C-alpha cells in the first residue's frame, strides 16, 4: 500500500515538473520576443554602421532563441508556436541584411566578422522561421568557405564547401576549396588516402582542370609515392593518348626507373604531339646517352675488351644522343631552357669527335 502511494506521488511530481517546464519555456519565449520587439524598434534609428550590423546579428539571434523556446512541444508532444508567423515576417528582411553586413565587414578587412555574418545566414536557412524563404545557400556557403579558407579555418571552410557543392552553379569552385582544405588537414594515412581518392575523382570528372593534375603530381612526387606516381602516369596516357603533359610525366617516371627505352618512347610521343617542347627532345638525347653509358659500364664489369657488335651498339647509342642534343641546340641555342652543352660534349667525346667536343666545351656553364 505504501509503495503504491509512493508511486502515485512520483508520477504526479513528474507531471508537475513537465508542466512547469512548459510554463518556463513559454515565459522564456515571451521574454525573448519582448527583447526582439525592443531591438527591432531601435534598428531604424541606428546611424553607426558597425553598431547597425551588430544589431542586425542580435535581432536574428534573438529571433532564433525565441523560436527555440516557442517551438518546443508541450507535455503531450504538441507544438503550438505563438510568435513564429509574426517573427518570420518581420525578421526575414533583417536576416537579408546579414549579406550587407558581410560586405561591410570585408571592406573593413574584418574577415572573421564577415564570416560570422555569412555563417549566421546559412545556419538559419533551415530554421522554421525562414525555411519557406528562397534559398541562397550555395552562393553564400561558397563565400563563407572562401573566407574561412582565407583565415586558415580549414575545418569550417570544408564544411561550407560541402554545402556549396550541392549547388551546381558553385560546385566546381567549391570542389577546389574542399580539396585544398583536405590537403591542409592531412594528419594521418587515412586523411591522405581520402584526399588522394577525392582528388582522383575530381580529376576524372574535370580532366580539363589542370589544377587537379598538378595537385596529384605534387602529392605523388613526395617521398614514398614513387610507385603511385608511375601508375598515375600510365593511367593518364591510357585515358588520353594526346596528352603531352601525361606523356612527359610518364617519360620522367621511366627515366627515374632507368627504363631508357620506355622513356625514349614516351618523350618521342611528346615530341610527335608538339615538336616545340624542347625538354622532351633534350631528354631523348639524355636517355640514349645514359643507355650507352650503362651498357658500356655493365660490359666493362665482365671483360676488358668490347666485341665489334658491342662497340657498334654503344657508338650507335651515342650518335643518336648527339642527334637529339643537336636538335635541342638548334631550338635553344642560348641554353635558356635546358643546359645541353655538357651532355653534348660528353657524347661527342665518347664517339671520338674531339675537335667538335672542344668547340662545345667553351659553351658549357
Short mmCIF file of C-alpha atoms in Angstrom, two decimals:
data_model
loop_
_atom_site.label_atom_id
_atom_site.label_comp_id
_atom_site.label_asym_id
_atom_site.label_seq_id
_atom_site.Cartn_x
_atom_site.Cartn_y
_atom_site.Cartn_z
CA UNK A 1 0.00 0.00 0.00
CA UNK A 2 2.81 2.36 0.88
CA UNK A 3 4.60 1.50 -2.39
CA UNK A 4 1.52 2.43 -4.45
CA UNK A 5 1.17 5.75 -2.65
CA UNK A 6 4.84 6.50 -3.27
CA UNK A 7 4.48 5.60 -6.98
CA UNK A 8 1.45 7.84 -7.37
CA UNK A 9 3.34 10.66 -5.71
CA UNK A 10 6.31 10.28 -8.06
CA UNK A 11 4.07 10.18 -11.12
CA UNK A 12 2.23 13.30 -10.02
CA UNK A 13 5.51 15.06 -9.41
CA UNK A 14 6.78 14.19 -12.92
CA UNK A 15 3.61 15.72 -14.35
CA UNK A 16 4.10 18.87 -12.32
CA UNK A 17 7.74 19.04 -13.48
CA UNK A 18 6.74 18.70 -17.16
CA UNK A 19 4.01 21.30 -16.74
CA UNK A 20 6.39 23.70 -15.00
CA UNK A 21 8.93 23.25 -17.79
CA UNK A 22 6.26 24.04 -20.35
CA UNK A 23 5.33 27.18 -18.46
CA UNK A 24 9.01 28.09 -18.17
CA UNK A 25 9.56 27.67 -21.93
CA UNK A 26 6.56 29.88 -22.64
CA UNK A 27 7.85 32.52 -20.25
CA UNK A 28 11.30 32.40 -21.86
CA UNK A 29 9.80 32.67 -25.34
CA UNK A 30 7.79 35.69 -24.19
CA UNK A 31 10.88 37.32 -22.72
CA UNK A 32 12.92 36.73 -25.89
CA UNK A 33 10.09 38.07 -28.04
CA UNK A 34 9.92 41.21 -25.91
CA UNK A 35 13.66 41.68 -26.34
CA UNK A 36 13.15 41.24 -30.09
CA UNK A 37 10.48 43.96 -30.06
CA UNK A 38 12.93 46.36 -28.44
CA UNK A 39 15.81 45.56 -30.84
CA UNK A 40 13.67 45.92 -33.97
CA UNK A 41 12.15 49.19 -32.77
CA UNK A 42 15.59 50.72 -32.30
CA UNK A 43 17.21 49.48 -35.52
CA UNK A 44 15.98 52.26 -37.83
CA UNK A 45 17.44 54.90 -35.51
CA UNK A 46 20.97 53.47 -35.60
CA UNK A 47 23.35 55.57 -37.73
CA UNK A 48 26.72 53.97 -36.95
CA UNK A 49 27.38 51.17 -39.47
CA UNK A 50 29.30 48.93 -37.10
CA UNK A 51 26.62 49.14 -34.41
CA UNK A 52 23.88 48.79 -37.02
CA UNK A 53 25.17 45.48 -38.32
CA UNK A 54 25.87 44.20 -34.84
CA UNK A 55 22.22 44.98 -34.07
CA UNK A 56 21.17 43.05 -37.17
CA UNK A 57 23.01 39.98 -35.91
CA UNK A 58 21.49 40.36 -32.45
CA UNK A 59 17.98 40.56 -33.91
CA UNK A 60 18.44 37.35 -35.92
CA UNK A 61 19.98 35.51 -32.98
CA UNK A 62 17.24 36.70 -30.61
CA UNK A 63 14.55 35.61 -33.07
CA UNK A 64 16.15 32.17 -33.26
CA UNK A 65 16.34 31.94 -29.49
CA UNK A 66 12.67 32.92 -29.20
CA UNK A 67 11.76 30.26 -31.74
CA UNK A 68 13.77 27.64 -29.83
CA UNK A 69 11.53 28.17 -26.80
CA UNK A 70 8.35 28.98 -28.69
CA UNK A 71 8.53 25.88 -30.84
CA UNK A 72 9.03 23.37 -28.04
CA UNK A 73 6.38 20.65 -27.68
CA UNK A 74 4.12 20.62 -24.64
CA UNK A 75 3.70 17.68 -22.28
CA UNK A 76 1.53 15.93 -24.87
CA UNK A 77 4.10 16.39 -27.63
CA UNK A 78 2.12 19.08 -29.45
CA UNK A 79 3.72 22.25 -30.82
CA UNK A 80 1.77 25.47 -30.99
CA UNK A 81 4.23 28.33 -31.55
CA UNK A 82 2.81 31.69 -30.67
CA UNK A 83 5.36 34.04 -32.24
CA UNK A 84 6.64 32.14 -35.30
CA UNK A 85 4.42 33.66 -38.00
CA UNK A 86 4.90 37.25 -36.86
CA UNK A 87 8.64 36.89 -36.29
CA UNK A 88 9.14 35.16 -39.63
CA UNK A 89 7.50 38.10 -41.38
CA UNK A 90 9.38 40.87 -39.59
CA UNK A 91 12.81 39.24 -39.14
CA UNK A 92 13.19 37.81 -42.66
CA UNK A 93 14.10 41.23 -44.16
CA UNK A 94 16.52 41.84 -41.31
CA UNK A 95 18.18 38.47 -41.94
CA UNK A 96 18.84 39.53 -45.54
CA UNK A 97 20.87 42.42 -44.10
CA UNK A 98 23.40 39.85 -42.91
CA UNK A 99 24.69 39.79 -46.51
CA UNK A 100 25.19 43.56 -46.42
CA UNK A 101 26.87 43.13 -43.05
CA UNK A 102 29.34 40.63 -44.52
CA UNK A 103 30.18 43.02 -47.36
CA UNK A 104 30.66 45.87 -44.91
CA UNK A 105 32.99 43.83 -42.69
CA UNK A 106 35.05 42.78 -45.71
CA UNK A 107 35.54 46.41 -46.75
CA UNK A 108 36.82 46.98 -43.21
CA UNK A 109 39.08 43.91 -43.56
CA UNK A 110 37.24 42.25 -40.70
CA UNK A 111 37.06 38.87 -42.40
CA UNK A 112 36.30 36.94 -39.23
CA UNK A 113 33.21 39.09 -38.63
CA UNK A 114 32.22 38.81 -42.28
CA UNK A 115 32.44 35.03 -41.97
CA UNK A 116 30.25 35.12 -38.86
CA UNK A 117 27.59 37.04 -40.78
CA UNK A 118 27.61 34.51 -43.63
CA UNK A 119 27.56 31.63 -41.13
CA UNK A 120 24.52 33.05 -39.36
CA UNK A 121 22.74 33.42 -42.70
CA UNK A 122 23.45 29.86 -43.85
CA UNK A 123 22.93 28.20 -40.49
CA UNK A 124 19.49 29.79 -40.06
CA UNK A 125 18.18 28.83 -43.50
CA UNK A 126 16.64 25.61 -42.18
CA UNK A 127 15.10 27.24 -39.12
CA UNK A 128 11.26 27.17 -39.08
CA UNK A 129 11.27 30.98 -39.21
CA UNK A 130 12.99 31.05 -42.60
CA UNK A 131 12.62 27.57 -44.08
CA UNK A 132 9.96 28.71 -46.60
CA UNK A 133 12.11 31.55 -47.97
CA UNK A 134 14.04 31.31 -51.27
CA UNK A 135 17.41 29.65 -50.71
CA UNK A 136 20.82 31.14 -51.49
CA UNK A 137 22.77 28.52 -49.57
CA UNK A 138 25.03 27.59 -52.49
CA UNK A 139 26.28 31.09 -53.15
CA UNK A 140 26.55 32.20 -49.52
CA UNK A 141 28.16 28.93 -48.43
CA UNK A 142 30.72 29.37 -51.19
CA UNK A 143 31.52 32.88 -49.92
CA UNK A 144 31.73 31.53 -46.37
CA UNK A 145 34.10 28.76 -47.42
CA UNK A 146 36.33 31.28 -49.23
CA UNK A 147 36.53 33.48 -46.16
CA UNK A 148 37.16 30.56 -43.82
CA UNK A 149 39.91 29.27 -46.12
CA UNK A 150 41.47 32.72 -46.22
CA UNK A 151 41.79 32.82 -42.44
CA UNK A 152 43.03 29.19 -42.44
CA UNK A 153 40.00 27.75 -40.69
CA UNK A 154 40.11 24.72 -42.96
CA UNK A 155 37.59 22.66 -41.00
CA UNK A 156 34.97 25.36 -41.33
CA UNK A 157 35.92 26.09 -44.93
CA UNK A 158 35.40 22.44 -45.84
CA UNK A 159 32.05 22.39 -44.05
CA UNK A 160 30.68 25.29 -46.10
CA UNK A 161 32.30 24.00 -49.28
CA UNK A 162 30.31 20.79 -48.78
CA UNK A 163 27.10 22.82 -48.70
CA UNK A 164 28.11 24.79 -51.80
CA UNK A 165 28.83 21.51 -53.61
CA UNK A 166 25.10 20.76 -53.61
CA UNK A 167 24.53 23.77 -55.87
CA UNK A 168 25.58 23.04 -59.46
CA UNK A 169 26.32 26.73 -60.03
CA UNK A 170 29.10 26.71 -57.43
CA UNK A 171 30.06 23.03 -57.21
CA UNK A 172 33.15 23.36 -59.40
CA UNK A 173 34.66 26.21 -57.39
CA UNK A 174 33.59 24.68 -54.08
CA UNK A 175 35.35 21.45 -55.01
CA UNK A 176 38.63 23.37 -55.38
CA UNK A 177 38.25 24.79 -51.89
CA UNK A 178 37.28 21.44 -50.40
CA UNK A 179 40.23 19.59 -51.87
CA UNK A 180 42.65 22.28 -50.71
CA UNK A 181 41.13 22.06 -47.23
CA UNK A 182 41.66 18.31 -47.24
CA UNK A 183 45.25 18.88 -48.31
CA UNK A 184 45.83 21.20 -45.36
CA UNK A 185 44.16 18.79 -42.93
CA UNK A 186 46.17 15.66 -43.69
CA UNK A 187 47.23 14.39 -40.29
CA UNK A 188 47.13 10.63 -40.84
CA UNK A 189 47.42 7.99 -43.54
CA UNK A 190 43.65 7.78 -43.60
CA UNK A 191 43.42 11.54 -44.25
CA UNK A 192 45.96 11.20 -47.07
CA UNK A 193 44.06 8.31 -48.61
CA UNK A 194 40.78 10.24 -48.50
CA UNK A 195 42.49 13.28 -50.02
CA UNK A 196 44.02 11.46 -52.97
CA UNK A 197 40.83 9.48 -53.67
CA UNK A 198 38.78 12.67 -53.67
CA UNK A 199 41.34 14.38 -55.87
CA UNK A 200 41.40 11.49 -58.35
CA UNK A 201 37.61 11.60 -58.52
CA UNK A 202 37.63 15.34 -59.19
CA UNK A 203 40.34 14.90 -61.83
CA UNK A 204 38.28 12.22 -63.58
CA UNK A 205 35.20 14.45 -63.55
CA UNK A 206 37.07 17.53 -64.79
CA UNK A 207 40.19 16.39 -66.69
CA UNK A 208 40.43 19.85 -68.28
CA UNK A 209 41.18 21.35 -64.86
CA UNK A 210 44.99 21.40 -64.73
CA UNK A 211 44.97 22.24 -61.02
CA UNK A 212 43.82 18.74 -60.10
CA UNK A 213 46.53 17.18 -62.25
CA UNK A 214 49.19 19.40 -60.67
CA UNK A 215 47.96 18.64 -57.16
CA UNK A 216 48.09 14.92 -57.86
CA UNK A 217 51.61 15.19 -59.22
CA UNK A 218 52.64 17.24 -56.16
CA UNK A 219 51.24 14.55 -53.90
CA UNK A 220 52.72 11.58 -55.78
CA UNK A 221 56.18 13.17 -56.09
CA UNK A 222 56.53 13.13 -52.31
CA UNK A 223 58.90 10.52 -50.93
CA UNK A 224 57.32 7.08 -50.67
CA UNK A 225 54.83 7.53 -53.51
CA UNK A 226 57.07 6.64 -56.45
CA UNK A 227 55.06 3.54 -57.38
CA UNK A 228 51.80 5.51 -57.26
CA UNK A 229 53.30 8.20 -59.49
CA UNK A 230 54.31 5.63 -62.12
CA UNK A 231 50.85 4.09 -62.09
CA UNK A 232 49.22 7.51 -62.29
CA UNK A 233 51.34 8.41 -65.32
CA UNK A 234 50.43 5.13 -67.06
CA UNK A 235 46.76 5.66 -66.34
CA UNK A 236 46.86 9.20 -67.68
CA UNK A 237 48.31 8.27 -71.07
CA UNK A 238 45.79 5.44 -71.36
CA UNK A 239 42.94 7.89 -70.76
CA UNK A 240 44.21 10.41 -73.30
CA UNK A 241 46.87 9.42 -75.84
CA UNK A 242 47.07 13.04 -77.00
CA UNK A 243 48.02 14.44 -73.59
CA UNK A 244 51.57 15.75 -73.90
CA UNK A 245 51.85 16.52 -70.18
CA UNK A 246 50.88 12.97 -69.27
CA UNK A 247 53.42 11.54 -71.72
CA UNK A 248 56.11 13.84 -70.30
CA UNK A 249 55.26 12.67 -66.79
CA UNK A 250 55.46 9.06 -67.88
CA UNK A 251 58.82 9.78 -69.51
CA UNK A 252 60.09 11.24 -66.25
CA UNK A 253 58.98 8.21 -64.24
CA UNK A 254 60.54 5.90 -66.83
CA UNK A 255 63.83 7.80 -66.50
CA UNK A 256 63.67 7.50 -62.72
CA UNK A 257 63.44 3.73 -63.17
CA UNK A 258 66.29 3.84 -65.69
CA UNK A 259 63.96 2.24 -68.21
CA UNK A 260 65.63 4.10 -71.06
CA UNK A 261 63.69 2.50 -73.91
CA UNK A 262 60.33 3.28 -72.30
CA UNK A 263 61.46 6.82 -71.51
CA UNK A 264 62.62 7.38 -75.09
CA UNK A 265 59.28 6.13 -76.41
CA UNK A 266 57.37 8.42 -74.04
CA UNK A 267 59.36 11.52 -74.91
CA UNK A 268 59.20 10.72 -78.62
CA UNK A 269 55.42 10.72 -78.25
CA UNK A 270 55.65 14.17 -76.64
CA UNK A 271 57.80 15.46 -79.49
CA UNK A 272 55.44 13.92 -82.04
CA UNK A 273 52.46 15.71 -80.48
CA UNK A 274 54.30 19.01 -80.02
CA UNK A 275 57.77 19.48 -81.52
CA UNK A 276 58.20 22.80 -79.72
CA UNK A 277 58.63 21.11 -76.32
CA UNK A 278 62.41 21.36 -76.07
CA UNK A 279 62.87 19.40 -72.80
CA UNK A 280 61.31 16.33 -74.44
CA UNK A 281 63.86 16.37 -77.28
CA UNK A 282 66.67 17.02 -74.79
CA UNK A 283 65.58 14.10 -72.58
CA UNK A 284 65.55 11.72 -75.54
CA UNK A 285 69.20 12.60 -76.08
CA UNK A 286 69.95 12.12 -72.38
CA UNK A 287 68.23 8.72 -72.41
CA UNK A 288 70.25 7.48 -75.41
CA UNK A 289 73.45 8.72 -73.78
CA UNK A 290 72.54 7.16 -70.42
CA UNK A 291 71.70 3.86 -72.08
CA UNK A 292 75.09 3.88 -73.85
CA UNK A 293 77.00 4.63 -70.63
CA UNK A 294 75.08 1.98 -68.68
CA UNK A 295 75.74 -0.65 -71.35
CA UNK A 296 79.41 0.29 -71.52
CA UNK A 297 79.80 0.06 -67.73
CA UNK A 298 77.98 -3.28 -67.50
CA UNK A 299 80.19 -4.83 -70.19
CA UNK A 300 83.34 -3.43 -68.53
CA UNK A 301 82.46 -5.27 -65.30
CA UNK A 302 82.81 -8.64 -67.00
CA UNK A 303 85.58 -8.23 -69.60
CA UNK A 304 88.39 -5.93 -70.66
CA UNK A 305 87.55 -5.63 -74.35
CA UNK A 306 84.34 -4.99 -76.25
CA UNK A 307 83.24 -7.13 -79.16
CA UNK A 308 82.68 -5.48 -82.53
CA UNK A 309 78.89 -5.66 -82.12
CA UNK A 310 79.06 -4.23 -78.61
CA UNK A 311 81.23 -1.34 -79.74
CA UNK A 312 78.92 -0.58 -82.66
CA UNK A 313 75.87 -0.65 -80.39
CA UNK A 314 77.45 1.76 -77.91
CA UNK A 315 78.62 4.02 -80.75
CA UNK A 316 75.13 3.99 -82.29
CA UNK A 317 73.52 4.96 -78.98
CA UNK A 318 75.90 7.89 -78.50
CA UNK A 319 75.33 9.06 -82.08
CA UNK A 320 71.56 9.00 -81.54
CA UNK A 321 72.10 11.00 -78.38
CA UNK A 322 74.15 13.52 -80.35
CA UNK A 323 71.43 13.84 -82.99
CA UNK A 324 68.77 14.76 -80.40
CA UNK A 325 71.11 17.03 -78.46
CA UNK A 326 71.98 18.86 -81.68
CA UNK A 327 68.24 19.32 -82.34
CA UNK A 328 67.99 20.74 -78.84
CA UNK A 329 70.86 23.10 -79.62
CA UNK A 330 69.05 24.36 -82.73
CA UNK A 331 65.85 25.06 -80.82
CA UNK A 332 67.57 26.53 -77.75
CA UNK A 333 70.93 27.98 -78.88
CA UNK A 334 71.36 30.16 -75.79
CA UNK A 335 70.59 27.28 -73.37
CA UNK A 336 67.77 29.27 -71.82
CA UNK A 337 65.54 26.21 -71.50
CA UNK A 338 67.99 23.34 -70.94
CA UNK A 339 71.77 23.09 -70.46
CA UNK A 340 72.56 20.88 -73.45
CA UNK A 341 76.28 21.75 -73.84
CA UNK A 342 77.72 19.40 -71.20
CA UNK A 343 75.93 16.18 -72.30
CA UNK A 344 76.61 17.02 -75.96
CA UNK A 345 80.30 17.49 -75.19
CA UNK A 346 80.44 14.12 -73.40
CA UNK A 347 78.65 12.30 -76.24
CA UNK A 348 80.91 13.86 -78.91
CA UNK A 349 83.98 12.98 -76.87
CA UNK A 350 82.74 9.39 -76.42
CA UNK A 351 82.50 8.81 -80.20
CA UNK A 352 85.90 10.38 -80.86
CA UNK A 353 84.75 13.68 -82.31
CA UNK A 354 87.25 15.56 -80.17
CA UNK A 355 87.50 18.73 -82.30
CA UNK A 356 83.74 19.28 -82.18
CA UNK A 357 83.70 18.47 -78.49
CA UNK A 358 86.37 21.09 -77.88
CA UNK A 359 84.23 23.76 -79.58
CA UNK A 360 81.29 22.82 -77.38
CA UNK A 361 83.35 22.95 -74.19
CA UNK A 362 83.51 26.73 -74.38
CA UNK A 363 79.69 26.84 -74.19
CA UNK A 364 79.49 24.75 -71.03
CA UNK A 365 78.25 26.61 -67.95
#
